[in-house]
Coordinates of C-alpha atoms in Angstrom, one line a residue:
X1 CA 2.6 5.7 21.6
X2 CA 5.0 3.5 19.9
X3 CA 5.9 2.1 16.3
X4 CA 6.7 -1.5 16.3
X5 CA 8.5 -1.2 13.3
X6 CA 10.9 1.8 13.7
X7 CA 10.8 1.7 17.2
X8 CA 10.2 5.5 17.1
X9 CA 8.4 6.7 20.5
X10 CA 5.7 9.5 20.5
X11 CA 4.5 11.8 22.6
X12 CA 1.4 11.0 25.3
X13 CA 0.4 14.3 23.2
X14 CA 0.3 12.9 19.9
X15 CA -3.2 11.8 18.4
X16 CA -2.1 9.6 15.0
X17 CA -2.6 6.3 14.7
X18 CA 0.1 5.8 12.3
X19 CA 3.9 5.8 12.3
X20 CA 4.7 9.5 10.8
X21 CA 7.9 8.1 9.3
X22 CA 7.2 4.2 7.8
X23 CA 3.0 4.7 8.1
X24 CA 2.9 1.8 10.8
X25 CA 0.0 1.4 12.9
X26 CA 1.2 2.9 16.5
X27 CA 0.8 0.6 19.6
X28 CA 0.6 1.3 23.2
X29 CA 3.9 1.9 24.8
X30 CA 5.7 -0.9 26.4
X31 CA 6.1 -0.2 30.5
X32 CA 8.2 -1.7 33.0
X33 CA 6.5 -5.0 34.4
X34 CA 4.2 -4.9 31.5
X35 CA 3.5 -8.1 29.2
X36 CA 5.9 -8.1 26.5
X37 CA 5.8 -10.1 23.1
X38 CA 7.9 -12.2 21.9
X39 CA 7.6 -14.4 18.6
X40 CA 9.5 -16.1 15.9
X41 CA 8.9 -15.2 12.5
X42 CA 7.1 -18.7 12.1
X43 CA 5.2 -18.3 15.1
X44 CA 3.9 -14.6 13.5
X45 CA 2.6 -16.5 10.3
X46 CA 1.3 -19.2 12.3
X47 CA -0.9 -17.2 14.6
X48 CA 1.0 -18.9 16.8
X49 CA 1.9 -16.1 19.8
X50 CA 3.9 -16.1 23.1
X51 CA 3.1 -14.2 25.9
X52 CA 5.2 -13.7 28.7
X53 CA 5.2 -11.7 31.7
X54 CA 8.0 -9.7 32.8
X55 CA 7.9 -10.6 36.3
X56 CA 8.8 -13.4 37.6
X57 CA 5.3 -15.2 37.5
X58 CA 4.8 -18.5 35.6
X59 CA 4.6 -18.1 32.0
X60 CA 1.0 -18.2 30.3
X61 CA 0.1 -18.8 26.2
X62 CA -2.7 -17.6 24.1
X63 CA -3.6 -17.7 20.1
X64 CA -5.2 -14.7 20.1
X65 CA -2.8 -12.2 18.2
X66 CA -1.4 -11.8 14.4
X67 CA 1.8 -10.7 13.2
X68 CA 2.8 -8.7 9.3
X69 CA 6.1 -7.2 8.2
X70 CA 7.7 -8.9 11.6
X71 CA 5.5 -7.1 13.7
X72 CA 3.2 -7.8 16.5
X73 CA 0.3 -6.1 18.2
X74 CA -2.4 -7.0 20.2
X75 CA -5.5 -7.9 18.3
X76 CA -7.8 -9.1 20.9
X77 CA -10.9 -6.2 20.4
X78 CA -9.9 -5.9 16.6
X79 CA -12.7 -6.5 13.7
X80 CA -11.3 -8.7 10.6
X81 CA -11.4 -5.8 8.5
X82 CA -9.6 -3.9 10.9
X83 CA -6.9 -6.6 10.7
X84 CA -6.8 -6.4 6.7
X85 CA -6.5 -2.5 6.4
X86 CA -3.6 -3.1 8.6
X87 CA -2.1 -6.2 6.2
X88 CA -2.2 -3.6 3.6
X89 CA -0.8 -0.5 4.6
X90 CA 1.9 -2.7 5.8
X91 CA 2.2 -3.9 2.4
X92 CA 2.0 -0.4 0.5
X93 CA 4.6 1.7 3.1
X94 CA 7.2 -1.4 2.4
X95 CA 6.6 -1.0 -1.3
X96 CA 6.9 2.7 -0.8
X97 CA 10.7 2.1 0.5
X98 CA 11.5 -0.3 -2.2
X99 CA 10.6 2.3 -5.2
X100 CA 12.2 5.3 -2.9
X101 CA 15.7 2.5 -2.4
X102 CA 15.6 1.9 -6.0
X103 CA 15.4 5.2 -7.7
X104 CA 12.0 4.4 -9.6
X105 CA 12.8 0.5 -9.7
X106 CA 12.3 -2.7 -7.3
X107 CA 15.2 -4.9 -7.4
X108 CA 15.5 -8.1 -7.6
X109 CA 16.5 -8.5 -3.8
X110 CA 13.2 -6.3 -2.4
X111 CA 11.4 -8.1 -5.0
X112 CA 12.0 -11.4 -3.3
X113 CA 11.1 -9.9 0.6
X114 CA 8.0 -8.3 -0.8
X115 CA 6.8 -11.7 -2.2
X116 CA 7.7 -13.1 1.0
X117 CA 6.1 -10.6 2.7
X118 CA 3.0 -11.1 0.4
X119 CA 2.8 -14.8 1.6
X120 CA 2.9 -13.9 5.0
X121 CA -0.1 -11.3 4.7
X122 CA -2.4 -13.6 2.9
X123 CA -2.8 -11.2 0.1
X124 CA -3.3 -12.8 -3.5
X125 CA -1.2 -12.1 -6.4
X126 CA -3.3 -9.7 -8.4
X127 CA -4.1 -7.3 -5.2
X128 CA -1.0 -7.3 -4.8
X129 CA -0.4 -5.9 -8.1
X130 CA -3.1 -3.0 -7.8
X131 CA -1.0 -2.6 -4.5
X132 CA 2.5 -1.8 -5.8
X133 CA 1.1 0.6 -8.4
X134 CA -0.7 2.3 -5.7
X135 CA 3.0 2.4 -4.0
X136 CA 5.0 3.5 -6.9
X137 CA 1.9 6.3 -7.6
X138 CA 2.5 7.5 -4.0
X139 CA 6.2 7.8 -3.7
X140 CA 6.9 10.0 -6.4
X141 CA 9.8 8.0 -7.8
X142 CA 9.6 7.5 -11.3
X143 CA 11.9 4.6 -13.3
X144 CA 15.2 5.7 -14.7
X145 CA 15.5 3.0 -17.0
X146 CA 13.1 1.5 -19.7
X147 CA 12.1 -2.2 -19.7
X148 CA 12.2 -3.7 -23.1
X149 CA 8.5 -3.5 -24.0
X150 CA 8.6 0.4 -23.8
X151 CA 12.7 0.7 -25.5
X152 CA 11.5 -1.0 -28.5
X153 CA 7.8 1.5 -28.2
X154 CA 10.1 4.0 -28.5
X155 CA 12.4 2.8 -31.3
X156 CA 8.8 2.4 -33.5
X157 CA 8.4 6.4 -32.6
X158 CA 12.1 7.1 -34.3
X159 CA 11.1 4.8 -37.5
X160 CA 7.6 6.3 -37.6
X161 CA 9.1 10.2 -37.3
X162 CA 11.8 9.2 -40.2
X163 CA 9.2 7.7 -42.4
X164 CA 7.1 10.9 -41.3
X165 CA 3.6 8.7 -41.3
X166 CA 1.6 11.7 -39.3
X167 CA -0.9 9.2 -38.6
X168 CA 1.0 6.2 -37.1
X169 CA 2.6 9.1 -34.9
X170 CA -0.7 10.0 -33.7
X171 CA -1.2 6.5 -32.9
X172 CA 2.0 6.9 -30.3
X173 CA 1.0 10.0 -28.4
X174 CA -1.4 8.2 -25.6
X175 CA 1.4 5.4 -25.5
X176 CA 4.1 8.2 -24.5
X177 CA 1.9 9.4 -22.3
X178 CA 1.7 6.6 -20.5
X179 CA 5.6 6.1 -20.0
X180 CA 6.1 9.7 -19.1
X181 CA 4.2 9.3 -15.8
X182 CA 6.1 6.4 -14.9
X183 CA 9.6 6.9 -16.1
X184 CA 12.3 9.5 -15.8
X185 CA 13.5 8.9 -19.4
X186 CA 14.7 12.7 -20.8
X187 CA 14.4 10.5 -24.6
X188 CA 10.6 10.0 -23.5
X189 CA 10.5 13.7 -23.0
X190 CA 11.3 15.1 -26.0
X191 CA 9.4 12.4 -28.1
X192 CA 6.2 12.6 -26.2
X193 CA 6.1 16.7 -26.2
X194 CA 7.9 17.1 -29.6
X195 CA 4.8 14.9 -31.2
X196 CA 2.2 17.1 -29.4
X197 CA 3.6 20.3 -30.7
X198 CA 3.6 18.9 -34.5
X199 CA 0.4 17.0 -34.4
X200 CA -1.8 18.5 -31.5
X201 CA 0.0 22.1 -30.2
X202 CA -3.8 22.4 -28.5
X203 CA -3.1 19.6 -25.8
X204 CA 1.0 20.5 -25.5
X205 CA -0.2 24.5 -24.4
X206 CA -3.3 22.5 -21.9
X207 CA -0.8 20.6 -20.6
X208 CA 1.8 23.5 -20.0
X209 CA -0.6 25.9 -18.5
X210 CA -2.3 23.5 -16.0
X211 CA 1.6 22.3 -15.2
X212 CA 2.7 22.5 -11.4
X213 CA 6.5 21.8 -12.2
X214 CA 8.5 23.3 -14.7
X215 CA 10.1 20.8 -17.4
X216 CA 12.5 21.5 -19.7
X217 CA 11.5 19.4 -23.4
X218 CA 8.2 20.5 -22.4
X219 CA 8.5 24.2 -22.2
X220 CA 10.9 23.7 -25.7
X221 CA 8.2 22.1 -27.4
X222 CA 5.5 24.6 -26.5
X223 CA 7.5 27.2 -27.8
X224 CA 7.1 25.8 -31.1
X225 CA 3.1 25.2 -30.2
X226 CA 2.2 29.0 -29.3
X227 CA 4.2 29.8 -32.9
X228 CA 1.6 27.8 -34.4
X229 CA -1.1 29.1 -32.9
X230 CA 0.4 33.0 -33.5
X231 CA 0.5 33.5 -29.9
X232 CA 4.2 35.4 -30.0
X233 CA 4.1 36.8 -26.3
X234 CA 3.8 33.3 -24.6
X235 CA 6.8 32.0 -27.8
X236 CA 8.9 34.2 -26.6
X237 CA 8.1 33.6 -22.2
X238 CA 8.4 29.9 -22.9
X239 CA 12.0 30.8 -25.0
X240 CA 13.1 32.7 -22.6
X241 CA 12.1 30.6 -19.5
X242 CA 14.5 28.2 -21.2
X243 CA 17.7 29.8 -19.9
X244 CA 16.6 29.0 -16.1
X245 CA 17.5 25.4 -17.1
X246 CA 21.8 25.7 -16.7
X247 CA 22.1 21.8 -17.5
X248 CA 21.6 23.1 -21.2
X249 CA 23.1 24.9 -24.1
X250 CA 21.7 27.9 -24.9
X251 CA 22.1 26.9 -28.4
X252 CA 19.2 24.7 -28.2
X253 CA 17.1 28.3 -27.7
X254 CA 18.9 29.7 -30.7
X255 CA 17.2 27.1 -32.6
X256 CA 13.7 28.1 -31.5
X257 CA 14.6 32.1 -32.7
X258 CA 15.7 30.9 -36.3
X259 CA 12.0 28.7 -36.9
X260 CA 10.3 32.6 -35.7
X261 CA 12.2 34.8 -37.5
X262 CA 12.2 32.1 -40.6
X263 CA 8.3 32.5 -40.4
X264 CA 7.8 35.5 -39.7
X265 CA 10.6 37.4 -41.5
X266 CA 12.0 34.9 -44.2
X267 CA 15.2 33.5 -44.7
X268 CA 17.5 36.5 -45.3
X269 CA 17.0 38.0 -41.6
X270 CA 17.1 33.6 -40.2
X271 CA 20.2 33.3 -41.5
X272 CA 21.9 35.6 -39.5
X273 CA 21.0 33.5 -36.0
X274 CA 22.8 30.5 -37.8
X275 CA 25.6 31.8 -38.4
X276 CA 25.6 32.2 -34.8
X277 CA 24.9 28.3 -34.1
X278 CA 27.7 25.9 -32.4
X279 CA 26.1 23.1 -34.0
X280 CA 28.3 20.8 -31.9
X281 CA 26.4 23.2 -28.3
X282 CA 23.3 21.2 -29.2
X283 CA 21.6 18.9 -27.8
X284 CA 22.0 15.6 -30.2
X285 CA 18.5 14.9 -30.0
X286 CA 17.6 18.2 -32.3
X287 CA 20.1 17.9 -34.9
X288 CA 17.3 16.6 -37.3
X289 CA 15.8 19.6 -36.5
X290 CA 19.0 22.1 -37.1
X291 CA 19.2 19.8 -40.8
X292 CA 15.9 20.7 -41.3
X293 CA 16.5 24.5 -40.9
X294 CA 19.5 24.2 -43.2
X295 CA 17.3 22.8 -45.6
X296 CA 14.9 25.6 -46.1
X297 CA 18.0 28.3 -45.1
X298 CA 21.2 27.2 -45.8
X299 CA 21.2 24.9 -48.3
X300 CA 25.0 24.7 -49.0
X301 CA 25.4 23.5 -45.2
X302 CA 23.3 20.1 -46.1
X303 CA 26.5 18.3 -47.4
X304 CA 25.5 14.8 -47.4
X305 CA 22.6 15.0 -45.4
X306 CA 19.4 13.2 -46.5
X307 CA 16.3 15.3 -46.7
X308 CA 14.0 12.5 -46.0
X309 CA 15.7 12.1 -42.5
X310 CA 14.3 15.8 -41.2
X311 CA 11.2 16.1 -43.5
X312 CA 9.0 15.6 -40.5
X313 CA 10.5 18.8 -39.2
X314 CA 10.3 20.5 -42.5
X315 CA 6.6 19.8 -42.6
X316 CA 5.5 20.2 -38.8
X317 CA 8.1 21.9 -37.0
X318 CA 10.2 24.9 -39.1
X319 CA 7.0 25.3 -41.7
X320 CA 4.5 26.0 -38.4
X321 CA 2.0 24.5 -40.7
X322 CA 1.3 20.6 -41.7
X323 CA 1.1 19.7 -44.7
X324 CA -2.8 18.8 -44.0
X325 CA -3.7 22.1 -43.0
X326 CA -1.9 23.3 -45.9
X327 CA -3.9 20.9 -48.3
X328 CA -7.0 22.3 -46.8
X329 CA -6.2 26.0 -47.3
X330 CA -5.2 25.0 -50.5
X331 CA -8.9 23.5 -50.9
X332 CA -10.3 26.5 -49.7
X333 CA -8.4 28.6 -51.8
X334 CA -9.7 26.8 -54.7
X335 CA -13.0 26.5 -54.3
X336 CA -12.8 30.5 -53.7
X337 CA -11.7 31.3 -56.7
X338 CA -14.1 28.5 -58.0
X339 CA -16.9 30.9 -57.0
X340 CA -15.4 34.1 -57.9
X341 CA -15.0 32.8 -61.4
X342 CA -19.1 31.6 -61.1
X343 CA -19.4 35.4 -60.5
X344 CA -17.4 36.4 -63.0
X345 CA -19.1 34.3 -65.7
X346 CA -22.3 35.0 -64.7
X347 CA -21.5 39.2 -64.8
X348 CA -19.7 38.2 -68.4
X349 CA -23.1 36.5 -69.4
X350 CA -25.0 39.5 -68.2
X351 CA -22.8 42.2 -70.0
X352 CA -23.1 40.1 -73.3
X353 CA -26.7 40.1 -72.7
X354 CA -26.5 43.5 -72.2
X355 CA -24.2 43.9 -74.9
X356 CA -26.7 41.8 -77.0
X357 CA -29.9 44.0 -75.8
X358 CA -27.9 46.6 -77.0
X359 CA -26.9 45.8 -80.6
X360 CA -30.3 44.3 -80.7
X361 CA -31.9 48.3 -79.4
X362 CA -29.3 49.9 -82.4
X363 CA -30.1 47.2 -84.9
X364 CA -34.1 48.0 -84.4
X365 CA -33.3 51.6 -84.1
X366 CA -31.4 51.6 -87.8
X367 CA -34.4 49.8 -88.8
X368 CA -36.6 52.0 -87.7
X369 CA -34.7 54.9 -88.9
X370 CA -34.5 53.4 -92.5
X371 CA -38.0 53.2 -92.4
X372 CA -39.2 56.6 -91.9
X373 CA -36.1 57.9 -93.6
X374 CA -37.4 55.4 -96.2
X375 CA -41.1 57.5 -95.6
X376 CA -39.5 61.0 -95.8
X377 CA -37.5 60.1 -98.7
X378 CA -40.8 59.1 -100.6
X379 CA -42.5 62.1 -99.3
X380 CA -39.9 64.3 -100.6
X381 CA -39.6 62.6 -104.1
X382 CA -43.1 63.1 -104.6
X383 CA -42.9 66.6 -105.3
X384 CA -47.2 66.2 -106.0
X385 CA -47.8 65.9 -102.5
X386 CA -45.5 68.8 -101.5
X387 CA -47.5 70.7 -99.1
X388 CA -46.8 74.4 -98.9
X389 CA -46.1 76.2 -95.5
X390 CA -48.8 78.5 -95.5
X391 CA -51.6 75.4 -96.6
X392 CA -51.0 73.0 -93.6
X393 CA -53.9 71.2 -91.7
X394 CA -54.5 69.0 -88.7
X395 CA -57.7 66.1 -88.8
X396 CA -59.0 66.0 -85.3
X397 CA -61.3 62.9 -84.5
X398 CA -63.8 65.0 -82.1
X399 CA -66.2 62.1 -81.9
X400 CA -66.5 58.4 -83.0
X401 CA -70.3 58.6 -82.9
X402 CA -72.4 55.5 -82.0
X403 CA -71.4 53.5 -84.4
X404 CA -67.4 52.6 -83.2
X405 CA -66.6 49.5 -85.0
X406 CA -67.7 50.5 -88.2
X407 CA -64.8 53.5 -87.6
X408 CA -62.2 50.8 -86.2
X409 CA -62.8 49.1 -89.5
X410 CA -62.1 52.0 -91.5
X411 CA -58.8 52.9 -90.0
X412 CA -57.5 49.3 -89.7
X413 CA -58.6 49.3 -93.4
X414 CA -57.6 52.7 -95.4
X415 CA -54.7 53.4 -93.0
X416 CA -52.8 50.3 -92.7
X417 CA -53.7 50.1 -88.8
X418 CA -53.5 47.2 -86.2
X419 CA -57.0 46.6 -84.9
X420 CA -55.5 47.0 -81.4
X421 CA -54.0 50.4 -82.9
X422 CA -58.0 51.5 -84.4
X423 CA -59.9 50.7 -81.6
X424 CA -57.4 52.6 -79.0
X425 CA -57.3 56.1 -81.9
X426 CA -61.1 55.5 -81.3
X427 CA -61.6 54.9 -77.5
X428 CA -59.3 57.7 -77.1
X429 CA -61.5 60.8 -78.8
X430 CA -60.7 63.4 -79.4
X431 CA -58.1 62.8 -80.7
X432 CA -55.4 64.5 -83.7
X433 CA -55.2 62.1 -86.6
X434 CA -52.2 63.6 -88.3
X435 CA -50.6 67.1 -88.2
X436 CA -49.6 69.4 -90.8
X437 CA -51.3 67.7 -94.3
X438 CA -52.5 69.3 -97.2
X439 CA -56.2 70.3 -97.4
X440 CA -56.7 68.0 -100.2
X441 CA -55.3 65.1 -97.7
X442 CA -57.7 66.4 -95.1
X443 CA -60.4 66.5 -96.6
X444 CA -59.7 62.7 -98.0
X445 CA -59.9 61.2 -94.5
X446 CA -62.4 63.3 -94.1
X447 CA -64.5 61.4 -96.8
X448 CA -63.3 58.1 -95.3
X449 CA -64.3 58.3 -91.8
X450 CA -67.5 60.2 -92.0
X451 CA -69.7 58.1 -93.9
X452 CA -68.7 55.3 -90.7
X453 CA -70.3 57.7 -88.3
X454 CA -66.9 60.0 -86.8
X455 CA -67.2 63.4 -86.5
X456 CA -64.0 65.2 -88.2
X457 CA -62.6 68.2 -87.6
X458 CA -60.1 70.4 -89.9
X459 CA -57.9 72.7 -88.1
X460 CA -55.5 75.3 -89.7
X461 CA -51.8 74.0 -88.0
X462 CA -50.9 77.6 -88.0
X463 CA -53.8 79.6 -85.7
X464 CA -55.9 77.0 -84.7
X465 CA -58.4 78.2 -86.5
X466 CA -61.5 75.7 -87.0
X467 CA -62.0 75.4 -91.2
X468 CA -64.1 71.8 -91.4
X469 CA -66.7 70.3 -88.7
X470 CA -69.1 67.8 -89.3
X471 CA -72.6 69.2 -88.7
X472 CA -73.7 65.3 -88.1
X473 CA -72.8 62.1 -87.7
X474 CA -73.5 60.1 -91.3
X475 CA -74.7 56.3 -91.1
X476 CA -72.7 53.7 -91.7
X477 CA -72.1 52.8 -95.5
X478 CA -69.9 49.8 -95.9
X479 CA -70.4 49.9 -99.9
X480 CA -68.8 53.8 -99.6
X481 CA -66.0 53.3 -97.2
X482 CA -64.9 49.8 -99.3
X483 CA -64.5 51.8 -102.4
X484 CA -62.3 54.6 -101.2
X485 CA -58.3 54.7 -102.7
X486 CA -55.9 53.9 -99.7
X487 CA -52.4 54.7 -101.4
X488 CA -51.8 58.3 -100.7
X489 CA -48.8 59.5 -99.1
X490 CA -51.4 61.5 -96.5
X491 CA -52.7 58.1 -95.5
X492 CA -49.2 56.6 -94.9
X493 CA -48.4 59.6 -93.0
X494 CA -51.6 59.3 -90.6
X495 CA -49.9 55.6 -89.2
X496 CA -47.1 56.9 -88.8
X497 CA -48.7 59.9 -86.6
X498 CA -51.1 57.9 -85.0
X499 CA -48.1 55.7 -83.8
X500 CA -47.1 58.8 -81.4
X501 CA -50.3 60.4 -80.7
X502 CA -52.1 57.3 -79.2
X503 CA -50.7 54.1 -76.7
X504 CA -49.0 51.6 -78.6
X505 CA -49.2 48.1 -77.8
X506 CA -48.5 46.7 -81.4
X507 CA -46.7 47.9 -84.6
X508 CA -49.2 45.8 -86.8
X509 CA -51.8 43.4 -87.2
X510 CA -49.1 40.9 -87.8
X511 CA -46.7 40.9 -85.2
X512 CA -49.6 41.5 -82.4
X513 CA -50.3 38.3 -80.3
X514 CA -53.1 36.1 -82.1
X515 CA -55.4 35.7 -79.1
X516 CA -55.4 39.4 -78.1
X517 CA -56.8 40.2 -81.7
X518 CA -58.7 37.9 -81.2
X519 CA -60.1 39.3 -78.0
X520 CA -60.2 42.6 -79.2
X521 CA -62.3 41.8 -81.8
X522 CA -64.8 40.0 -80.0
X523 CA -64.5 43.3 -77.4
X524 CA -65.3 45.8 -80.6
X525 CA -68.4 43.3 -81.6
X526 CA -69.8 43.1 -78.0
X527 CA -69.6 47.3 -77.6
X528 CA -71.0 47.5 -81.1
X529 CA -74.0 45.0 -79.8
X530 CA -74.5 47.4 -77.0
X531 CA -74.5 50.4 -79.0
X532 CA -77.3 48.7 -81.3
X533 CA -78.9 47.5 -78.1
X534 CA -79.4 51.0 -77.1
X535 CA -80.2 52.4 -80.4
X536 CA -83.5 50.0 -80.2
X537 CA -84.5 51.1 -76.8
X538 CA -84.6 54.5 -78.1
X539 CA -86.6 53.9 -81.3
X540 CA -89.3 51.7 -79.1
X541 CA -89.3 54.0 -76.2
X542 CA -90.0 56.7 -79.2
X543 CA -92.4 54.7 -80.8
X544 CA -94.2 54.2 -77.7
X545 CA -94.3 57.8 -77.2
X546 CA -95.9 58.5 -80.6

């Protein structure tokens, strides 16, 4: 096989149908007394061809072959397709060795013979575009210089980082992008990677670990990324990875140790890499970023410097925080102790309360002490009703009889009880009315509550002994209860007995709950109904009988 454009010859062996050195499609080698070829360049863009034997027959012409980048093969069994892959890969493999020849760039010169060439091939303008980015893709040159559009993209970067607008910078990261494929720019570099670490560290580590090549801004910059995302091990690989690059100072590393130890230690222990830095080892690109540290370490070594000029590395590069996430843990912090001190007034409210429920408990409790000391204190001054320690008695209520109300209204009435209080002394028989009285005060509300049907009985407090049981229950007389005296100290004393000895629910008729007297009463009238109910039934049933 042979390549029409090279000239290179191949082995009978070999199986490619393309040139291994300019991609050419390979033709049948030429033998001895074979046709040969031979055209002018017109009569290649013509179609034009002529074909002459090598012998010495007469000399024959066809139009049956085509021509691209001054080359000729024989096209006689080839499809039109066939014939426009090959116009293409023509086209690409000389673009390829225009990039390669121009170290990223076309000149002007190849510019002119691929347009030429262009016109030859038939092959519009705008594929022909799509073509020589496929080219420049597929060399692996990438421009050294940058055209104007892209210089003054990059200037807007410089103005945007000294102004430090985060979000116009953010705006310039897919731009950067862009150039760093196409351009071997170190400037372009350190902008695009420097901008990733302050703004997205995220995408700069992606970007490092899926990284086939090793580059130098880029495995700076995500130094300064794992810092931020406290990931010291791969910090301190990517720092030290550094020093397999000998085009550059060390210094610039020494840069990267003073922003960790600064966070992580503070600036006593940072200092003492500084005074270890040969600011003029650095690379002039970071000097904002050596300001910056002296800044927020060495302030006396800021002389004249402007602190607006490095603020962007103040805020996103040496503090390993922006100033956004910092607003937002500030936020957070607030609305923290927001809620702690909703806690803390609502425990304050609860101790008052508490505090309250307590002076309120003490301020009832005084008053209830006053009263019975008030009680006692009567009792004592009334030397009358002195009752001697050998003469005490206790009323039991044995039975209430059948005749209930009329003893609730007796209590509530002589005694100065609730009718809640009454009725539950009387549903609860027997019952003890009041301890330790005189026998004159026993047998007083005796007199009261036997002529309303209740069986009373007189104990000695002492031995228990029985003195006083009703041999009957008496009927009711309203006219007898009505007119008995309700002001001695024994009837005082049975509330205040009473108030122990049977379930309270009420300390008098008038702070009780107006409905639930209400309710009781009509409860006491309905049992007293049923009582009288019954009593009837009996008399008729015993009338009956007779």
């Amino acid at each position: 096989m042979y390549c029409p454009n090279c000239h290179k010859e191949f082995a009978a062996e070999f199986t490619g149908k393309f040139c291994t050195d300019c991609g050419t499609r390979l033709v049948e080698s030429l033998k001895e007394g074979s046709t040969g070829l031979n055209i002018s360049d017109n009569a290649a863009v013509m179609g034009g061809v002529n074909v002459t034997h090598n012998d010495s027959h007469n000399t024959t012409s066809f139009d049956q072959s085509v021509t691209y980048n001054s080359t000729v093969t024989n096209n006689i069994n080839k499809s039109s397709i066939e014939l426009q892959q090959e116009r293409t890969q023509s086209f690409i493999e000389q673009c390829k060795q225009a990039f390669i020849a121009g170290n990223g760039l076309i000149t002007e010169e190849r510019r002119v013979s691929l347009e030429t060439l262009r016109l030859s091939l038939g092959i519009d303008e705008a594929e022909a575009e799509r073509l020589i980015a496929v080219a420049r893709k597929s060399s692996g040159a990438r421009m050294t210089a940058l055209g104007l559009r892209d210089a003054m993209m990059l200037k807007n970067v410089d103005r945007f980082i000294k102004e430090n607008d985060a979000a116009k910078m953010k705006g310039q990261i897919p731009r950067l992008a862009a150039i760093a494929r196409d351009y071997n720019v170190e400037e372009v570099f350190y902008k695009y990677y420097l901008l990733l670490a302050a703004l997205n560290p995220e995408e700069l580590i992606k970007i490092y670990e899926k990284s086939v090549s090793d580059e130098y801004w880029q495995t700076y910059w995500v130094a300064i990324a794992y810092m931020k995302k406290k990931n010291v091990l791969e910090a301190e690989s990517a720092i030290s990875k550094l020093g397999h690059f000998l085009d550059y100072s060390e210094h610039n590393s020494l840069l990267l140790t003073v922003v960790s130890t600064y966070n992580e230690y503070g600036a006593e222990e940072a200092i003492n890499y500084i005074n270890e830095l040969v600011p003029e080892e650095c690379t002039p690109m970071l000097i904002p970023l050596l300001h910056a540290i002296y800044f927020e370490v060495a302030p006396e070594r800021t002389n004249d410097i402007s602190r607006e000029s490095c603020q962007f590395f103040i805020d996103y590069i040496l503090s390993l925080e922006s100033p956004e996430d910092k607003e937002a843990r500030r936020k957070a912090a607030e609305k923290e102790a927001a809620r702690e001190a909703a806690k803390n007034v609502v425990a304050d409210d609860d101790a008052d309360d508490d505090i309250n429920d307590d002076a309120d408990d003490d301020i009832n409790d005084d008053i209830d002490d006053d009263i019975n000391d008030d009680v006692d204190d009567d009792i004592e001054d009334d030397e009358d009703y002195d009752v001697p320690e050998d003469e005490c008695y206790d009323v039991v209520l044995s039975d209430a009889g059948v005749m209930k109300l009329a003893i609730v209204k007796a209590l509530k009435d002589n005694f100065e009880l609730g009718l809640k209080e009454s009725k539950d002394i009387v549903d609860n028989v027997p019952c003890t009315l009041i301890n330790r009285v005189s026998k004159e005060d026993a047998e007083m509300i005796r007199d009261i509550l036997e002529p309303a049907g209740a069986i009373i009985e007189i104990l000695d407090s002492e031995t228990g002994a029985l003195e006083y049981r009703t041999s009957s229950a008496q009927s009711y007389d309203t006219v007898d209860t009505k007119s008995v005296v309700t002001t001695t100290p024994a009837q005082t004393s049975i509330v205040n007995s009473n108030r122990n000895n049977v379930p309270q629910t009420q300390t008098n008729n008038n702070s009780g709950d107006a409905v639930d007297n209400i309710f009781n009463i009509i409860n006491v009238i309905v049992a007293e109904l049923l009582e009288a109910l019954k009593r009837l039934v009996e008399f008729i049933r015993n009338q009956m009988s007779k």
